[in-house]
CSV table of C-alpha atoms in Angstrom, one decimal:
chain,number,residue,atom,x,y,z
A,1,MET,CA,13.9,2.8,3.3
A,2,HIS,CA,11.0,4.3,5.3
A,3,ILE,CA,7.6,4.9,3.7
A,4,PHE,CA,7.9,8.6,4.7
A,5,GLN,CA,11.2,8.9,2.7
A,6,PHE,CA,9.4,7.3,-0.3
A,7,ILE,CA,6.5,9.8,-0.1
A,8,PHE,CA,9.0,12.7,0.2
A,9,TRP,CA,11.0,11.5,-2.8
A,10,CYS,CA,7.8,11.0,-4.8
A,11,ASN,CA,6.8,14.6,-3.9
A,12,LEU,CA,10.1,15.9,-5.3
A,13,VAL,CA,9.7,14.0,-8.5
A,14,ARG,CA,6.2,15.3,-9.0
A,15,GLN,CA,7.4,18.9,-8.5
A,16,SER,CA,10.1,18.3,-11.1
A,17,LEU,CA,7.6,16.9,-13.6
A,18,CYS,CA,5.1,19.7,-12.6
A,19,CYS,CA,2.3,17.2,-12.4
């Protein structure tokens, strides 16, 4: 998995948690 995908996924998680 590319680092870019990891950052993108992390971004989605943060939005879901509303951090």
